[in-house]
Amino acid sequence: MEAPTFLHMLFPSIPPYVSYSWLAMALIIGVSLVVKRNLKMVPAGIQNVMEVLTEFLRGQALMSIGHHWGDKFLPLLGTLFIYILVCNLFGLIPGFESPTSNVNMTFAMAIPVFFIYQFMGFKVHGIRYLEHFLGPIRSIYAIPFMMFMFVVEWITHLARPLTLGVRLFGNMFGKHLLLMVLGILAPLIVPVAFLGLGTLVSVLQAYVFMLLTAVYIAGAVEESH
Amino acid sequence: MLEFNNWFFVLMIQFFVLMFILNAILFKPMIELFSQREQMIKGALEEAQIMNEKKEKAIAQMNADLANAKAQAKQIINSLREEALAYQREVISSAEKEAVQMIEKARAEIKAETERVRVMLRQEVERLSDEIVNKLIKV
């Protein structure tokens, strides 16, 4: 059911989700370079767009993670949002494929996020980070409960990269499939409405991925209760 | 699309690469720009505050100068008025004195004239009486 894509026709040995991710990277880096070259105190043109985007991402990072760590994680959160957004939007262009509608791509971001936030937890709190996993009660009599909570918490934490990856993949794959089916069934007007919906889903999923990452990092670097 | 393959590692590495590149060419310069802008705005605000304070000071100084000048002018006017009044008094008193002197002089002149006329009349009386006596004797 795979529709042929331009890049796949150009480079048949490279799967389209990889080649389109490279295209997305090239696009993002290209725009960033253009902005960086003409960076002015009073913004003009595309610098406005990038500034609004960066300020929005920074605001999200500072709000979710806090002022101490917010700026430090801006590159991670910002890259996630912009990269996922561009990849998602590729799915709306005929002849393009959205790299995020493949699990390799979504997990290539979800799994690093898991390791990054766990690493930050251990880096900030040391071994005491494990207290985050022991539940709300600290008592010698509650040791069995704490052990139980430890297992439950780890299951929760291990589910996080899975849900991150699968959520993004599912949404994008679903959108892709829906647009393709609608394009075959009613190619004239109906897909337009779903393209609008697809744009909304693309932005929303990029935002959700970024926000959840911020929340996970915030949970890891904050003090345990 | 659901099976994992070796491209997963490529995608993961390229994600990190993209993150480092974007950090260097987008996020770092942007944050620097934001902080520079913040500093600039803060500096401009401080400058405006300083200028405002200067203005307030200058206005206060001007008001003080104005009040000072007014007081000085008042003082000068008052002193001139005092001077004029004193002069006026002096002129009046000297005129009065002069008038008194003139009256005195006139009075003395009148007295002297009266005396002289009186002496002259007495002589005339004596001459006339002599004449009358002479005439009577002759007769």
Coordinates of C-alpha atoms in Angstrom, one line a residue:
Chain A
M1 CA 0.0 0.0 0.0
E2 CA 3.1 2.2 0.0
A3 CA 2.8 5.1 -2.4
P4 CA 6.0 5.9 -4.2
T5 CA 7.8 9.0 -3.0
F6 CA 10.2 11.3 -4.8
L7 CA 13.2 10.6 -2.7
H8 CA 12.6 6.9 -2.7
M9 CA 12.6 7.0 -6.5
L10 CA 15.9 9.0 -6.4
F11 CA 17.6 6.8 -3.7
P12 CA 15.9 3.4 -3.9
S13 CA 18.4 1.8 -1.4
I14 CA 17.5 4.3 1.4
P15 CA 14.1 3.8 3.0
P16 CA 11.9 6.9 2.6
Y17 CA 11.5 7.6 6.3
V18 CA 15.3 8.0 6.5
S19 CA 15.7 10.1 3.4
Y20 CA 12.8 12.3 4.3
S21 CA 14.3 12.8 7.8
W22 CA 17.5 13.9 6.2
L23 CA 15.5 16.3 4.1
A24 CA 13.8 17.6 7.2
M25 CA 17.2 18.0 8.9
A26 CA 18.6 19.8 5.9
L27 CA 15.6 22.1 5.8
I28 CA 15.8 22.9 9.5
I29 CA 19.6 23.5 9.4
G30 CA 19.2 25.6 6.2
V31 CA 16.6 27.9 7.8
S32 CA 18.6 28.1 11.0
L33 CA 21.7 29.1 9.1
V34 CA 19.9 31.8 7.2
V35 CA 18.5 33.1 10.4
K36 CA 21.9 32.9 12.2
R37 CA 23.6 34.8 9.4
N38 CA 21.2 37.7 9.5
L39 CA 20.6 37.8 13.3
K40 CA 19.6 41.3 14.2
M41 CA 18.7 43.0 17.4
V42 CA 15.5 44.2 15.8
P43 CA 14.1 41.1 14.1
A44 CA 12.9 41.0 10.5
G45 CA 11.5 38.4 8.1
I46 CA 12.1 34.8 9.0
Q47 CA 14.0 35.8 12.2
N48 CA 10.6 36.8 13.6
V49 CA 9.2 33.3 13.0
M50 CA 12.2 31.6 14.6
E51 CA 12.2 34.0 17.5
V52 CA 8.5 33.4 18.2
L53 CA 9.2 29.6 18.0
T54 CA 12.2 29.7 20.2
E55 CA 10.6 32.0 22.7
F56 CA 7.5 29.7 22.8
L57 CA 9.8 26.6 23.3
R58 CA 11.8 28.4 26.0
G59 CA 8.7 29.5 27.8
Q60 CA 7.5 25.9 27.8
A61 CA 10.8 24.6 29.0
L62 CA 11.0 27.2 31.8
M63 CA 7.4 26.7 32.8
S64 CA 7.6 22.9 32.9
I65 CA 11.2 22.3 34.1
G66 CA 11.8 25.4 36.1
H67 CA 14.2 28.3 35.7
H68 CA 17.3 26.4 36.8
W69 CA 17.2 23.7 34.2
G70 CA 14.9 25.2 31.5
D71 CA 17.5 26.8 29.3
K72 CA 19.7 23.8 29.6
F73 CA 17.1 21.6 28.1
L74 CA 15.9 24.0 25.4
P75 CA 18.1 22.4 22.7
L76 CA 16.6 19.0 23.4
L77 CA 13.0 20.2 23.6
G78 CA 13.4 22.6 20.8
T79 CA 15.0 20.1 18.5
L80 CA 12.3 17.5 19.3
F81 CA 9.5 20.0 18.6
I82 CA 10.9 21.4 15.4
Y83 CA 12.2 18.1 14.0
I84 CA 9.0 16.2 14.7
L85 CA 6.8 19.1 13.5
V86 CA 8.7 19.3 10.1
C87 CA 8.6 15.5 9.8
N88 CA 4.9 15.4 10.6
L89 CA 4.1 18.1 8.1
F90 CA 6.0 16.3 5.4
G91 CA 3.1 13.7 5.5
L92 CA 0.7 16.4 4.3
I93 CA 2.6 17.1 1.1
P94 CA 1.7 14.8 -1.8
G95 CA 4.7 12.7 -2.9
F96 CA 6.4 13.1 0.5
E97 CA 6.4 10.7 3.4
S98 CA 6.3 11.6 7.0
P99 CA 9.3 10.0 8.7
T100 CA 7.4 9.9 12.0
S101 CA 4.9 7.4 10.6
N102 CA 7.6 4.8 11.1
V103 CA 8.5 3.3 14.5
N104 CA 12.2 3.4 13.8
M105 CA 12.0 7.2 13.7
T106 CA 9.7 7.7 16.7
F107 CA 11.7 5.4 18.9
A108 CA 14.9 6.9 17.7
M109 CA 13.7 10.0 19.7
A110 CA 11.7 8.3 22.5
I111 CA 14.4 6.0 23.7
P112 CA 17.1 8.8 23.9
V113 CA 14.6 10.9 25.9
F114 CA 14.1 8.0 28.4
F115 CA 17.9 7.7 28.9
I116 CA 18.4 11.4 29.0
Y117 CA 15.9 12.0 31.8
Q118 CA 17.0 9.0 33.8
F119 CA 20.6 10.1 33.5
M120 CA 19.7 13.6 34.6
G121 CA 17.8 12.1 37.6
F122 CA 21.0 10.3 38.7
K123 CA 23.2 13.2 37.9
V124 CA 21.2 15.6 40.0
H125 CA 20.2 13.4 42.9
G126 CA 22.9 10.7 42.8
I127 CA 21.8 7.4 44.2
R128 CA 19.0 9.2 46.1
Y129 CA 17.2 9.5 42.7
L130 CA 15.9 5.9 43.4
E131 CA 13.8 7.5 46.2
H132 CA 11.6 8.8 43.4
F133 CA 10.6 5.2 42.8
L134 CA 9.7 4.3 46.3
G135 CA 6.2 5.7 46.6
P136 CA 4.9 8.3 49.1
I137 CA 5.5 6.4 52.4
R138 CA 8.9 6.3 54.1
S139 CA 8.9 3.9 57.0
I140 CA 10.6 0.8 58.1
Y141 CA 7.2 -0.9 58.2
A142 CA 6.4 0.1 54.7
I143 CA 9.4 -1.7 53.1
P144 CA 7.3 -4.3 51.3
F145 CA 5.1 -1.5 50.0
M146 CA 8.1 0.5 48.9
M147 CA 9.5 -2.6 47.1
F148 CA 6.2 -3.0 45.4
M149 CA 6.1 0.7 44.4
F150 CA 9.7 0.4 43.1
V151 CA 8.6 -2.3 40.6
V152 CA 5.4 -0.4 39.7
E153 CA 7.3 2.8 39.2
W154 CA 9.8 1.2 36.9
I155 CA 7.0 -0.3 34.9
T156 CA 5.6 3.2 34.6
H157 CA 8.9 4.6 33.6
L158 CA 9.6 1.9 31.1
A159 CA 6.2 2.5 29.6
R160 CA 7.0 6.1 28.9
P161 CA 9.3 5.7 25.9
L162 CA 6.9 3.1 24.6
T163 CA 3.9 5.4 24.8
L164 CA 5.9 8.3 23.4
G165 CA 7.0 6.4 20.4
V166 CA 3.8 4.6 19.8
R167 CA 1.6 7.7 20.2
L168 CA 3.5 9.7 17.7
F169 CA 3.8 6.7 15.3
G170 CA 0.1 5.8 15.6
N171 CA -1.2 9.3 15.0
M172 CA 1.1 10.0 12.1
F173 CA 0.5 6.6 10.5
G174 CA -3.2 6.9 11.1
K175 CA -3.3 10.3 9.4
H176 CA -1.2 9.0 6.6
L177 CA -3.5 6.0 6.0
L178 CA -6.6 8.1 6.3
L179 CA -5.4 10.7 3.8
M180 CA -4.3 7.9 1.4
V181 CA -7.7 6.1 1.7
L182 CA -9.6 9.3 1.3
G183 CA -7.5 10.3 -1.6
I184 CA -8.4 7.1 -3.4
L185 CA -12.1 7.2 -2.4
A186 CA -13.0 10.9 -2.8
P187 CA -10.0 12.7 -4.2
L188 CA -11.7 16.1 -4.9
I189 CA -12.9 17.9 -1.8
V190 CA -13.0 15.6 1.2
P191 CA -9.3 15.3 1.8
V192 CA -9.0 19.1 2.2
A193 CA -10.8 18.9 5.5
F194 CA -8.7 16.1 6.6
L195 CA -5.5 17.9 5.5
G196 CA -6.6 20.7 7.9
L197 CA -7.2 18.1 10.6
G198 CA -3.8 16.5 9.7
T199 CA -2.1 19.9 10.2
L200 CA -3.7 20.2 13.6
V201 CA -2.7 16.6 14.6
S202 CA 0.9 17.2 13.3
V203 CA 1.3 20.3 15.5
L204 CA -0.4 18.8 18.4
Q205 CA 1.7 15.6 18.4
A206 CA 4.9 17.5 18.1
Y207 CA 3.8 19.6 21.1
V208 CA 2.7 16.6 23.1
F209 CA 6.0 14.8 22.5
M210 CA 8.0 17.9 23.6
L211 CA 5.7 18.6 26.6
L212 CA 5.8 15.1 27.9
T213 CA 9.6 15.1 27.6
A214 CA 9.7 18.3 29.6
V215 CA 7.4 16.8 32.2
Y216 CA 9.5 13.6 32.5
I217 CA 12.7 15.7 32.9
A218 CA 11.0 17.9 35.4
G219 CA 10.0 14.8 37.4
A220 CA 13.5 13.5 37.3
V221 CA 15.3 16.7 38.4
E222 CA 12.8 17.8 41.1
E223 CA 13.1 16.7 44.7
S224 CA 11.4 13.5 45.6
H225 CA 8.3 13.8 47.8
Chain B
M1 CA 6.9 0.2 9.1
L2 CA 6.5 -1.8 12.4
E3 CA 9.8 -3.7 12.3
F4 CA 12.9 -2.3 13.8
N5 CA 16.0 -2.3 11.7
N6 CA 19.5 -0.9 11.7
W7 CA 18.3 2.5 10.4
F8 CA 17.0 3.0 14.0
F9 CA 20.6 3.6 15.1
V10 CA 21.3 5.9 12.2
L11 CA 18.1 7.9 13.1
M12 CA 19.1 8.1 16.7
I13 CA 22.6 9.3 16.0
Q14 CA 21.3 11.9 13.5
F15 CA 18.8 13.1 16.1
F16 CA 21.7 13.9 18.5
V17 CA 23.7 15.4 15.6
L18 CA 20.8 17.6 14.8
M19 CA 20.4 18.6 18.4
F20 CA 24.0 19.7 18.6
I21 CA 23.9 21.5 15.3
L22 CA 20.7 23.3 16.2
N23 CA 22.1 24.2 19.7
A24 CA 25.1 25.8 18.0
I25 CA 23.4 27.6 15.2
L26 CA 19.9 28.3 16.5
F27 CA 19.3 28.0 20.2
K28 CA 22.5 29.4 21.7
P29 CA 22.6 32.5 19.4
M30 CA 18.9 33.0 20.1
I31 CA 19.3 32.9 23.9
E32 CA 22.3 35.2 23.6
L33 CA 20.3 37.5 21.5
F34 CA 17.4 37.5 24.0
S35 CA 19.7 38.2 26.9
Q36 CA 21.5 41.0 24.9
R37 CA 18.1 42.5 24.1
E38 CA 17.1 42.2 27.7
Q39 CA 20.3 43.9 28.7
M40 CA 19.8 46.6 26.1
I41 CA 16.2 47.3 27.3
K42 CA 17.3 47.3 30.9
G43 CA 20.2 49.7 30.0
A44 CA 17.9 52.0 28.1
L45 CA 15.3 52.0 30.9
E46 CA 18.1 52.8 33.4
E47 CA 19.3 55.6 31.2
A48 CA 15.8 56.9 30.9
Q49 CA 15.5 56.7 34.7
I50 CA 18.7 58.7 35.1
M51 CA 17.6 61.2 32.5
N52 CA 14.3 61.6 34.3
E53 CA 16.1 62.1 37.6
K54 CA 18.3 64.7 35.9
K55 CA 15.2 66.4 34.6
E56 CA 13.6 66.4 38.0
K57 CA 16.7 67.8 39.5
A58 CA 17.0 70.5 36.8
I59 CA 13.4 71.5 37.3
A60 CA 13.9 71.7 41.1
Q61 CA 17.1 73.8 40.5
M62 CA 15.2 76.0 38.1
N63 CA 12.4 76.5 40.6
A64 CA 14.8 77.3 43.3
D65 CA 16.7 79.8 41.1
L66 CA 13.4 81.4 40.1
A67 CA 12.4 81.7 43.8
N68 CA 15.8 83.1 44.6
A69 CA 15.7 85.6 41.9
K70 CA 12.2 86.7 42.9
A71 CA 13.3 87.1 46.5
Q72 CA 16.3 89.1 45.3
A73 CA 14.2 91.3 43.1
K74 CA 11.7 91.9 46.0
Q75 CA 14.6 92.8 48.2
I76 CA 16.0 95.2 45.7
I77 CA 12.6 96.9 45.1
N78 CA 12.1 97.2 48.9
S79 CA 15.5 98.7 49.4
L80 CA 15.0 101.1 46.5
R81 CA 11.6 102.1 47.9
E82 CA 13.2 102.7 51.3
E83 CA 15.9 104.8 49.8
A84 CA 13.3 106.8 47.8
L85 CA 11.2 107.3 50.9
A86 CA 14.2 108.5 52.9
Y87 CA 15.1 110.9 50.1
Q88 CA 11.6 112.1 50.0
R89 CA 11.6 112.8 53.7
E90 CA 14.9 114.5 53.5
V91 CA 13.7 116.8 50.7
I92 CA 10.5 117.6 52.5
S93 CA 12.3 118.4 55.8
S94 CA 14.8 120.6 54.0
A95 CA 12.0 122.4 52.2
E96 CA 10.2 122.9 55.4
K97 CA 13.4 124.3 57.0
E98 CA 13.9 126.6 54.1
A99 CA 10.4 127.9 54.3
V100 CA 10.7 128.5 58.0
Q101 CA 14.0 130.4 57.4
M102 CA 12.3 132.4 54.7
I103 CA 9.4 133.3 57.0
E104 CA 11.8 134.2 59.8
K105 CA 13.8 136.4 57.5
A106 CA 10.7 138.1 56.1
R107 CA 9.5 138.6 59.7
A108 CA 12.8 140.2 60.6
E109 CA 12.7 142.4 57.6
I110 CA 9.2 143.6 58.4
K111 CA 10.3 144.3 62.0
A112 CA 13.3 146.3 60.8
E113 CA 11.2 148.2 58.3
T114 CA 8.6 149.0 61.0
E115 CA 11.4 150.3 63.3
R116 CA 12.8 152.4 60.6
V117 CA 9.4 153.9 59.6
R118 CA 8.7 154.4 63.3
V119 CA 12.0 156.4 63.7
M120 CA 11.4 158.3 60.6
L121 CA 7.8 159.2 61.8
R122 CA 9.2 160.3 65.2
Q123 CA 11.6 162.6 63.5
E124 CA 8.9 163.9 61.3
V125 CA 6.7 164.5 64.4
E126 CA 9.5 166.3 66.1
R127 CA 10.1 168.5 63.0
L128 CA 6.4 169.2 62.6
S129 CA 6.1 170.1 66.3
D130 CA 9.1 172.4 66.0
E131 CA 7.5 174.0 62.9
I132 CA 4.2 174.4 64.8
V133 CA 6.0 175.9 67.7
N134 CA 8.0 178.3 65.4
K135 CA 4.8 179.3 63.7
L136 CA 3.1 179.9 67.0
I137 CA 6.0 181.9 68.2
K138 CA 6.0 184.0 65.1
V139 CA 2.4 184.7 65.5

